[in-house]
mmCIF file of C-alpha atoms and ligand atoms in Angstrom:
data_model
loop_
_atom_site.group_PDB
_atom_site.id
_atom_site.type_symbol
_atom_site.label_atom_id
_atom_site.label_comp_id
_atom_site.label_asym_id
_atom_site.label_seq_id
_atom_site.Cartn_x
_atom_site.Cartn_y
_atom_site.Cartn_z
ATOM 1 C CA MET A 159 161.126 130.778 68.886
ATOM 2 C CA THR A 160 159.274 132.864 66.775
ATOM 3 C CA GLN A 161 156.168 131.620 64.629
ATOM 4 C CA THR A 162 158.337 131.266 61.750
ATOM 5 C CA ASN A 163 160.771 129.381 63.713
ATOM 6 C CA LYS A 164 163.829 131.488 63.658
ATOM 7 C CA ARG A 165 165.437 132.991 66.177
ATOM 8 C CA ASN A 166 165.720 136.715 67.173
ATOM 9 C CA VAL A 167 168.872 138.649 67.184
ATOM 10 C CA LEU A 168 169.195 142.346 68.481
ATOM 11 C CA ILE A 169 172.863 143.401 67.657
ATOM 12 C CA THR A 170 173.738 147.135 68.949
ATOM 13 C CA GLY A 171 175.825 149.229 66.636
ATOM 14 C CA SER A 172 175.376 147.276 63.521
ATOM 15 C CA SER A 173 175.273 149.601 60.456
ATOM 16 C CA LYS A 174 179.136 148.953 60.034
ATOM 17 C CA GLY A 175 182.245 147.450 61.214
ATOM 18 C CA ILE A 176 182.098 144.242 63.399
ATOM 19 C CA GLY A 177 178.517 144.696 64.274
ATOM 20 C CA LYS A 178 177.851 144.621 60.370
ATOM 21 C CA ALA A 179 179.754 141.700 59.770
ATOM 22 C CA ILE A 180 177.932 139.754 62.528
ATOM 23 C CA ALA A 181 174.710 140.734 61.317
ATOM 24 C CA SER A 182 175.244 139.803 57.452
ATOM 25 C CA LYS A 183 176.743 136.217 59.146
ATOM 26 C CA LEU A 184 173.624 135.658 61.293
ATOM 27 C CA SER A 185 171.051 136.787 58.644
ATOM 28 C CA LYS A 186 172.867 134.547 55.771
ATOM 29 C CA ASN A 187 172.487 131.773 58.535
ATOM 30 C CA ASN A 188 168.477 132.189 58.754
ATOM 31 C CA TYR A 189 168.237 134.433 62.241
ATOM 32 C CA ASN A 190 165.826 137.247 62.218
ATOM 33 C CA VAL A 191 168.512 140.259 62.685
ATOM 34 C CA TYR A 192 167.474 143.420 64.001
ATOM 35 C CA ILE A 193 170.115 145.822 63.741
ATOM 36 C CA CYS A 194 170.943 149.915 64.984
ATOM 37 C CA ALA A 195 173.139 152.648 65.040
ATOM 38 C CA ARG A 196 172.645 156.589 64.845
ATOM 39 C CA ASN A 197 173.276 157.333 61.112
ATOM 40 C CA LEU A 198 169.922 156.493 59.562
ATOM 41 C CA GLU A 199 171.456 156.548 55.615
ATOM 42 C CA ASN A 200 174.142 153.782 56.799
ATOM 43 C CA LEU A 201 171.314 151.926 58.653
ATOM 44 C CA LYS A 202 168.750 151.692 55.727
ATOM 45 C CA LYS A 203 171.891 150.750 53.399
ATOM 46 C CA THR A 204 172.849 148.027 55.686
ATOM 47 C CA ALA A 205 169.422 146.992 56.474
ATOM 48 C CA ARG A 206 168.704 146.306 52.703
ATOM 49 C CA GLU A 207 172.274 145.019 51.834
ATOM 50 C CA ILE A 208 172.167 142.154 54.914
ATOM 51 C CA GLN A 209 168.163 141.902 54.473
ATOM 52 C CA ALA A 210 167.672 142.685 58.189
ATOM 53 C CA ALA A 211 164.167 141.658 59.489
ATOM 54 C CA GLY A 212 164.435 145.594 61.223
ATOM 55 C CA TYR A 213 166.572 148.456 61.830
ATOM 56 C CA PHE A 214 166.492 151.144 64.769
ATOM 57 C CA GLN A 215 167.697 154.426 64.444
ATOM 58 C CA ILE A 216 168.927 155.547 67.911
ATOM 59 C CA ASP A 217 171.736 156.794 69.961
ATOM 60 C CA LEU A 218 172.611 154.521 73.002
ATOM 61 C CA THR A 219 174.620 157.346 74.893
ATOM 62 C CA GLN A 220 170.975 159.138 75.465
ATOM 63 C CA GLN A 221 168.881 158.740 78.347
ATOM 64 C CA ASP A 222 166.092 156.114 78.095
ATOM 65 C CA SER A 223 167.768 154.735 74.593
ATOM 66 C CA CYS A 224 168.000 151.138 75.828
ATOM 67 C CA LYS A 225 164.509 150.732 77.557
ATOM 68 C CA THR A 226 163.225 152.489 73.828
ATOM 69 C CA LEU A 227 165.194 149.984 71.806
ATOM 70 C CA TYR A 228 164.197 146.962 73.688
ATOM 71 C CA GLU A 229 160.421 147.980 73.648
ATOM 72 C CA GLU A 230 160.800 148.862 69.569
ATOM 73 C CA THR A 231 162.537 145.785 69.308
ATOM 74 C CA ILE A 232 160.100 143.517 71.186
ATOM 75 C CA SER A 233 157.149 145.383 69.191
ATOM 76 C CA LYS A 234 158.610 144.331 65.996
ATOM 77 C CA ALA A 235 159.852 141.259 67.107
ATOM 78 C CA GLY A 236 158.205 140.007 69.561
ATOM 79 C CA ASN A 237 160.739 138.234 71.648
ATOM 80 C CA ILE A 238 164.780 138.515 71.724
ATOM 81 C CA ASP A 239 166.329 135.258 71.899
ATOM 82 C CA ILE A 240 169.907 136.451 71.170
ATOM 83 C CA LEU A 241 171.588 139.737 72.502
ATOM 84 C CA ILE A 242 174.881 140.920 70.802
ATOM 85 C CA ASN A 243 176.083 143.985 73.150
ATOM 86 C CA ASN A 244 178.563 145.152 70.351
ATOM 87 C CA ALA A 245 178.464 149.304 69.907
ATOM 88 C CA GLY A 246 181.228 150.953 72.261
ATOM 89 C CA GLU A 247 183.414 153.829 71.723
ATOM 90 C CA TYR A 248 187.269 154.091 72.327
ATOM 91 C CA LEU A 249 189.387 156.794 73.314
ATOM 92 C CA TYR A 250 193.081 157.706 73.182
ATOM 93 C CA SER A 251 193.970 160.156 75.607
ATOM 94 C CA PRO A 252 196.417 160.226 78.817
ATOM 95 C CA VAL A 253 194.124 160.081 81.671
ATOM 96 C CA GLU A 254 194.674 163.478 83.018
ATOM 97 C CA LYS A 255 193.509 164.784 79.648
ATOM 98 C CA VAL A 256 190.305 162.828 79.467
ATOM 99 C CA GLN A 257 187.476 165.166 79.732
ATOM 100 C CA GLU A 258 184.180 165.018 82.014
ATOM 101 C CA PRO A 259 181.980 164.362 78.943
ATOM 102 C CA ASP A 260 184.045 161.417 77.590
ATOM 103 C CA ILE A 261 183.836 159.818 80.667
ATOM 104 C CA GLN A 262 180.218 160.025 81.004
ATOM 105 C CA ARG A 263 179.490 159.308 77.309
ATOM 106 C CA ILE A 264 182.249 156.259 77.188
ATOM 107 C CA ILE A 265 180.464 154.730 80.489
ATOM 108 C CA LYS A 266 177.112 155.272 79.394
ATOM 109 C CA LEU A 267 177.733 153.163 75.856
ATOM 110 C CA ASN A 268 180.438 150.623 76.888
ATOM 111 C CA VAL A 269 179.003 149.747 80.455
ATOM 112 C CA GLU A 270 175.286 151.113 81.094
ATOM 113 C CA THR A 271 173.954 150.099 77.714
ATOM 114 C CA PRO A 272 175.178 146.382 77.534
ATOM 115 C CA TYR A 273 174.200 145.982 81.334
ATOM 116 C CA LYS A 274 170.920 147.371 80.921
ATOM 117 C CA LEU A 275 169.697 145.421 77.627
ATOM 118 C CA ILE A 276 170.794 142.492 79.035
ATOM 119 C CA LYS A 277 168.464 143.544 82.277
ATOM 120 C CA TYR A 278 165.763 143.667 79.961
ATOM 121 C CA VAL A 279 166.223 140.436 77.591
ATOM 122 C CA THR A 280 166.747 138.232 80.448
ATOM 123 C CA GLU A 281 163.259 137.977 81.640
ATOM 124 C CA ASN A 282 161.663 136.688 78.587
ATOM 125 C CA MET A 283 164.980 134.461 77.919
ATOM 126 C CA LYS A 284 164.582 133.051 81.449
ATOM 127 C CA LYS A 285 160.897 131.880 80.625
ATOM 128 C CA ASN A 286 161.864 130.730 77.337
ATOM 129 C CA LYS A 287 164.839 128.738 79.002
ATOM 130 C CA TRP A 288 166.817 129.601 76.291
ATOM 131 C CA GLY A 289 169.221 132.797 75.143
ATOM 132 C CA ARG A 290 172.727 133.918 74.183
ATOM 133 C CA ILE A 291 174.158 136.894 75.238
ATOM 134 C CA ILE A 292 177.501 137.876 73.756
ATOM 135 C CA ASN A 293 179.591 140.906 74.671
ATOM 136 C CA ILE A 294 182.134 142.204 72.461
ATOM 137 C CA GLY A 295 185.058 143.564 74.888
ATOM 138 C CA SER A 296 188.842 144.558 73.687
ATOM 139 C CA ILE A 297 191.718 142.911 73.984
ATOM 140 C CA SER A 298 192.719 146.420 75.891
ATOM 141 C CA GLY A 299 190.288 145.144 78.974
ATOM 142 C CA VAL A 300 192.442 141.895 79.202
ATOM 143 C CA VAL A 301 196.173 143.224 78.805
ATOM 144 C CA GLY A 302 195.822 147.249 79.308
ATOM 145 C CA GLU A 303 196.684 149.788 76.840
ATOM 146 C CA ALA A 304 198.540 152.977 77.557
ATOM 147 C CA ASN A 305 196.575 155.944 77.139
ATOM 148 C CA ALA A 306 193.320 154.250 76.868
ATOM 149 C CA SER A 307 192.701 153.585 80.560
ATOM 150 C CA LEU A 308 189.258 154.941 80.237
ATOM 151 C CA TYR A 309 188.311 152.427 77.361
ATOM 152 C CA SER A 310 190.100 149.810 79.076
ATOM 153 C CA MET A 311 188.264 150.115 82.335
ATOM 154 C CA THR A 312 185.343 149.736 80.364
ATOM 155 C CA LYS A 313 186.188 146.758 78.725
ATOM 156 C CA ALA A 314 187.556 145.014 81.594
ATOM 157 C CA CYS A 315 184.253 145.015 83.362
ATOM 158 C CA TYR A 316 182.630 142.881 81.211
ATOM 159 C CA ILE A 317 184.990 139.851 82.393
ATOM 160 C CA GLY A 318 183.176 140.185 86.009
ATOM 161 C CA LEU A 319 179.961 140.662 84.193
ATOM 162 C CA THR A 320 180.125 137.721 81.992
ATOM 163 C CA LYS A 321 181.284 135.368 84.908
ATOM 164 C CA SER A 322 178.505 136.369 87.278
ATOM 165 C CA LEU A 323 176.034 136.268 85.054
ATOM 166 C CA ALA A 324 176.914 132.774 83.526
ATOM 167 C CA LEU A 325 176.341 131.401 87.230
ATOM 168 C CA GLU A 326 172.984 133.509 87.728
ATOM 169 C CA LEU A 327 171.511 132.334 84.338
ATOM 170 C CA ALA A 328 173.120 128.953 83.597
ATOM 171 C CA GLU A 329 170.199 126.921 85.069
ATOM 172 C CA TYR A 330 167.862 128.641 82.500
ATOM 173 C CA GLY A 331 169.695 127.477 79.463
ATOM 174 C CA ILE A 332 171.116 130.961 78.889
ATOM 175 C CA THR A 333 174.492 131.579 77.894
ATOM 176 C CA ILE A 334 176.866 134.960 78.271
ATOM 177 C CA ASN A 335 179.930 135.076 76.749
ATOM 178 C CA THR A 336 182.406 137.991 75.821
ATOM 179 C CA ILE A 337 184.772 137.875 72.628
ATOM 180 C CA ASN A 338 187.865 140.131 73.181
ATOM 181 C CA PRO A 339 188.948 141.412 69.820
ATOM 182 C CA GLY A 340 192.382 142.608 68.988
ATOM 183 C CA TRP A 341 192.889 145.034 66.227
ATOM 184 C CA VAL A 342 190.098 144.785 63.917
ATOM 185 C CA GLU A 343 190.023 146.157 60.285
ATOM 186 C CA THR A 344 186.961 148.767 60.775
ATOM 187 C CA GLU A 345 186.793 152.831 60.981
ATOM 188 C CA LEU A 346 187.050 152.570 64.619
ATOM 189 C CA ALA A 347 190.476 150.834 64.650
ATOM 190 C CA GLN A 348 191.661 153.358 61.715
ATOM 191 C CA ASN A 349 190.726 156.512 63.837
ATOM 192 C CA ALA A 350 192.328 154.808 66.603
ATOM 193 C CA VAL A 351 195.350 154.711 64.572
ATOM 194 C CA ASP A 352 195.279 157.902 63.270
ATOM 195 C CA ASN A 353 194.624 159.540 66.498
ATOM 196 C CA SER A 354 197.633 157.739 68.288
ATOM 197 C CA ASP A 355 201.503 158.204 68.533
ATOM 198 C CA PHE A 356 201.984 155.242 65.964
ATOM 199 C CA SER A 357 201.991 154.779 62.549
ATOM 200 C CA MET A 358 200.058 151.744 61.256
ATOM 201 C CA ARG A 359 203.246 150.191 60.163
ATOM 202 C CA GLU A 360 204.575 150.262 64.076
ATOM 203 C CA GLU A 361 200.994 148.963 65.302
ATOM 204 C CA LEU A 362 201.435 145.880 62.920
ATOM 205 C CA ASP A 363 204.743 145.502 64.208
ATOM 206 C CA MET A 364 203.298 145.202 67.865
ATOM 207 C CA ILE A 365 200.793 142.540 66.796
ATOM 208 C CA PRO A 366 202.282 138.752 66.596
ATOM 209 C CA GLN A 367 200.562 137.811 63.350
ATOM 210 C CA LYS A 368 201.448 141.185 62.018
ATOM 211 C CA ARG A 369 198.040 141.674 60.966
ATOM 212 C CA PHE A 370 194.497 142.900 61.922
ATOM 213 C CA ILE A 371 191.472 140.703 62.474
ATOM 214 C CA HIS A 372 189.024 140.698 59.946
ATOM 215 C CA PRO A 373 185.545 141.630 60.912
ATOM 216 C CA ASP A 374 184.342 138.251 59.656
ATOM 217 C CA GLU A 375 186.703 136.382 61.794
ATOM 218 C CA ILE A 376 184.650 137.851 64.981
ATOM 219 C CA ALA A 377 181.106 136.962 63.040
ATOM 220 C CA SER A 378 182.159 133.413 62.647
ATOM 221 C CA LEU A 379 182.973 132.883 66.361
ATOM 222 C CA VAL A 380 179.719 134.733 67.231
ATOM 223 C CA GLU A 381 177.907 132.451 64.647
ATOM 224 C CA TYR A 382 179.775 129.111 66.680
ATOM 225 C CA ILE A 383 178.693 130.604 70.373
ATOM 226 C CA VAL A 384 175.019 131.500 69.238
ATOM 227 C CA SER A 385 174.538 127.813 67.765
ATOM 228 C CA GLU A 386 173.298 124.822 69.530
ATOM 229 C CA ASN A 387 176.483 123.205 69.582
ATOM 230 C CA ALA A 388 178.063 125.454 71.915
ATOM 231 C CA LYS A 389 175.246 125.448 74.601
ATOM 232 C CA GLY A 390 177.997 124.229 77.258
ATOM 233 C CA MET A 391 180.116 127.633 76.513
ATOM 234 C CA THR A 392 179.389 130.264 79.063
ATOM 235 C CA ALA A 393 181.370 132.412 81.426
ATOM 236 C CA GLN A 394 183.949 132.808 78.722
ATOM 237 C CA ASN A 395 186.104 135.507 77.807
ATOM 238 C CA VAL A 396 187.930 134.694 74.613
ATOM 239 C CA SER A 397 190.722 136.310 73.014
ATOM 240 C CA LEU A 398 190.501 136.768 69.131
ATOM 241 C CA CYS A 399 193.157 138.974 68.980
ATOM 242 C CA ALA A 400 196.134 137.712 66.454
ATOM 243 C CA GLY A 401 198.215 136.974 69.550
ATOM 244 C CA LEU A 402 197.966 140.301 71.410
ATOM 245 C CA SER A 403 197.047 138.426 74.304
ATOM 246 C CA ALA A 404 200.081 136.341 74.917
ATOM 247 C CA GLY A 405 202.075 139.562 76.317
HETATM 248 N N1 LIG B 613 187.764 147.841 65.335
HETATM 249 C C1 LIG B 613 188.749 147.259 66.665
HETATM 250 O O1 LIG B 613 190.027 147.240 66.577
HETATM 251 C C2 LIG B 613 188.577 146.706 67.968
HETATM 252 C C3 LIG B 613 189.286 146.162 68.926
HETATM 253 C C4 LIG B 613 188.635 145.514 70.045
HETATM 254 C C5 LIG B 613 187.241 145.830 70.315
HETATM 255 N N2 LIG B 613 186.555 146.481 69.269
HETATM 256 C C6 LIG B 613 185.041 146.660 69.841
HETATM 257 O O2 LIG B 613 184.276 146.238 68.846
HETATM 258 C C7 LIG B 613 182.946 146.736 69.047
HETATM 259 C C8 LIG B 613 182.700 147.681 67.428
HETATM 260 O O3 LIG B 613 183.872 148.331 66.955
HETATM 261 P P1 LIG B 613 183.811 148.309 65.342
HETATM 262 O O4 LIG B 613 185.456 148.516 65.364
HETATM 263 O O5 LIG B 613 183.137 147.525 64.588
HETATM 264 O O6 LIG B 613 183.423 150.265 65.340
HETATM 265 P P2 LIG B 613 182.867 150.889 64.217
HETATM 266 O O7 LIG B 613 183.272 150.449 62.714
HETATM 267 O O8 LIG B 613 183.201 152.474 64.715
HETATM 268 O O9 LIG B 613 181.332 150.592 64.072
HETATM 269 C C9 LIG B 613 180.416 151.051 65.102
HETATM 270 C C10 LIG B 613 179.206 150.944 65.145
HETATM 271 O O10 LIG B 613 178.118 151.254 66.156
HETATM 272 C C11 LIG B 613 177.447 152.284 65.894
HETATM 273 N N3 LIG B 613 177.522 153.236 66.922
HETATM 274 C C12 LIG B 613 178.547 153.798 67.707
HETATM 275 N N4 LIG B 613 178.195 154.560 68.496
HETATM 276 C C13 LIG B 613 176.846 154.520 68.725
HETATM 277 C C14 LIG B 613 175.889 154.833 69.619
HETATM 278 N N5 LIG B 613 176.341 156.168 70.459
HETATM 279 N N6 LIG B 613 174.370 154.483 69.682
HETATM 280 C C15 LIG B 613 174.105 153.762 68.784
HETATM 281 N N7 LIG B 613 175.245 152.884 67.812
HETATM 282 C C16 LIG B 613 176.443 153.562 67.815
HETATM 283 C C17 LIG B 613 177.803 152.756 64.596
HETATM 284 O O11 LIG B 613 176.911 153.678 63.782
HETATM 285 P P3 LIG B 613 176.844 155.244 64.043
HETATM 286 O O12 LIG B 613 178.177 155.798 63.785
HETATM 287 O O13 LIG B 613 175.864 155.485 62.887
HETATM 288 O O14 LIG B 613 175.759 155.280 65.063
HETATM 289 C C18 LIG B 613 178.465 151.751 63.944
HETATM 290 O O15 LIG B 613 176.973 150.783 63.284
HETATM 291 C C19 LIG B 613 183.355 148.275 69.635
HETATM 292 O O16 LIG B 613 182.558 147.770 71.057
HETATM 293 C C20 LIG B 613 184.658 148.170 70.059
HETATM 294 O O17 LIG B 613 185.178 148.567 71.256
HETATM 295 C C21 LIG B 613 186.831 146.991 68.267
#
């Protein structure tokens, strides 16, 4: 813990949407929250609004961005107790039409970035014998989604990552879990629907609860997983999806 006795949390992609909801919830609950995103204006606005301990403007698809983000956070916070890998990009496209730059960018953001950040933060977590890592996956990585194979592939890999690292890190008091949301009310989801072959009404009809998840529902689950009460919860891939995972 830091001198102020508050846990330090780094959340990727946290100026809006799910990341912002998590940042807001944890900040209100007395965590030191560090946020990051590309758009500086949004970032500053969110940092003020949620009283973040710090913010970093960064594009996590760029080379060395993980190292930079890690070093900048450490220089400001001293230590990272909790890592939330949230930043991610969705692409709706038939497989044969996916472009080479899309493959590189989405694998970099959705796969390489979380892996590298985990690699950086675990050293200190192991020394401190405490840590929490949460990946924001997707229901598309659990049940599959036609015309979203690239996205689905990048999210499905968290399942193996979470189980393997949970085994490796359990003895150090570090837990790792993945939350797989269904459709969530965010800009990403709105853009995904706009770029798909389905209307919002048709998307809603496909969801058992006939509704999108609210970002705060994801944040509430994160709040539990980072708490002391959840110290026994590790290696889990939890779907929070309004019933979509039922098939
Ligand atoms: N919304 C859904 O229905 C849904 C469902 C399942 C899973 N998810 C997953 O949940 C996570 C968050 O999604 P969301 O819906 O909250 O998205 P969102 O509303 O689009 O927010 C994404 C956040 O990430 C930042 N970001 C995006 N690309 C970035 C990059 N290259 N480098 C740094 N920051 C970046 C954005 O800020 P800037 O644009 O300023 O960088 C923003 O703060 C993603 O991993 C997504 O795959 C979402």
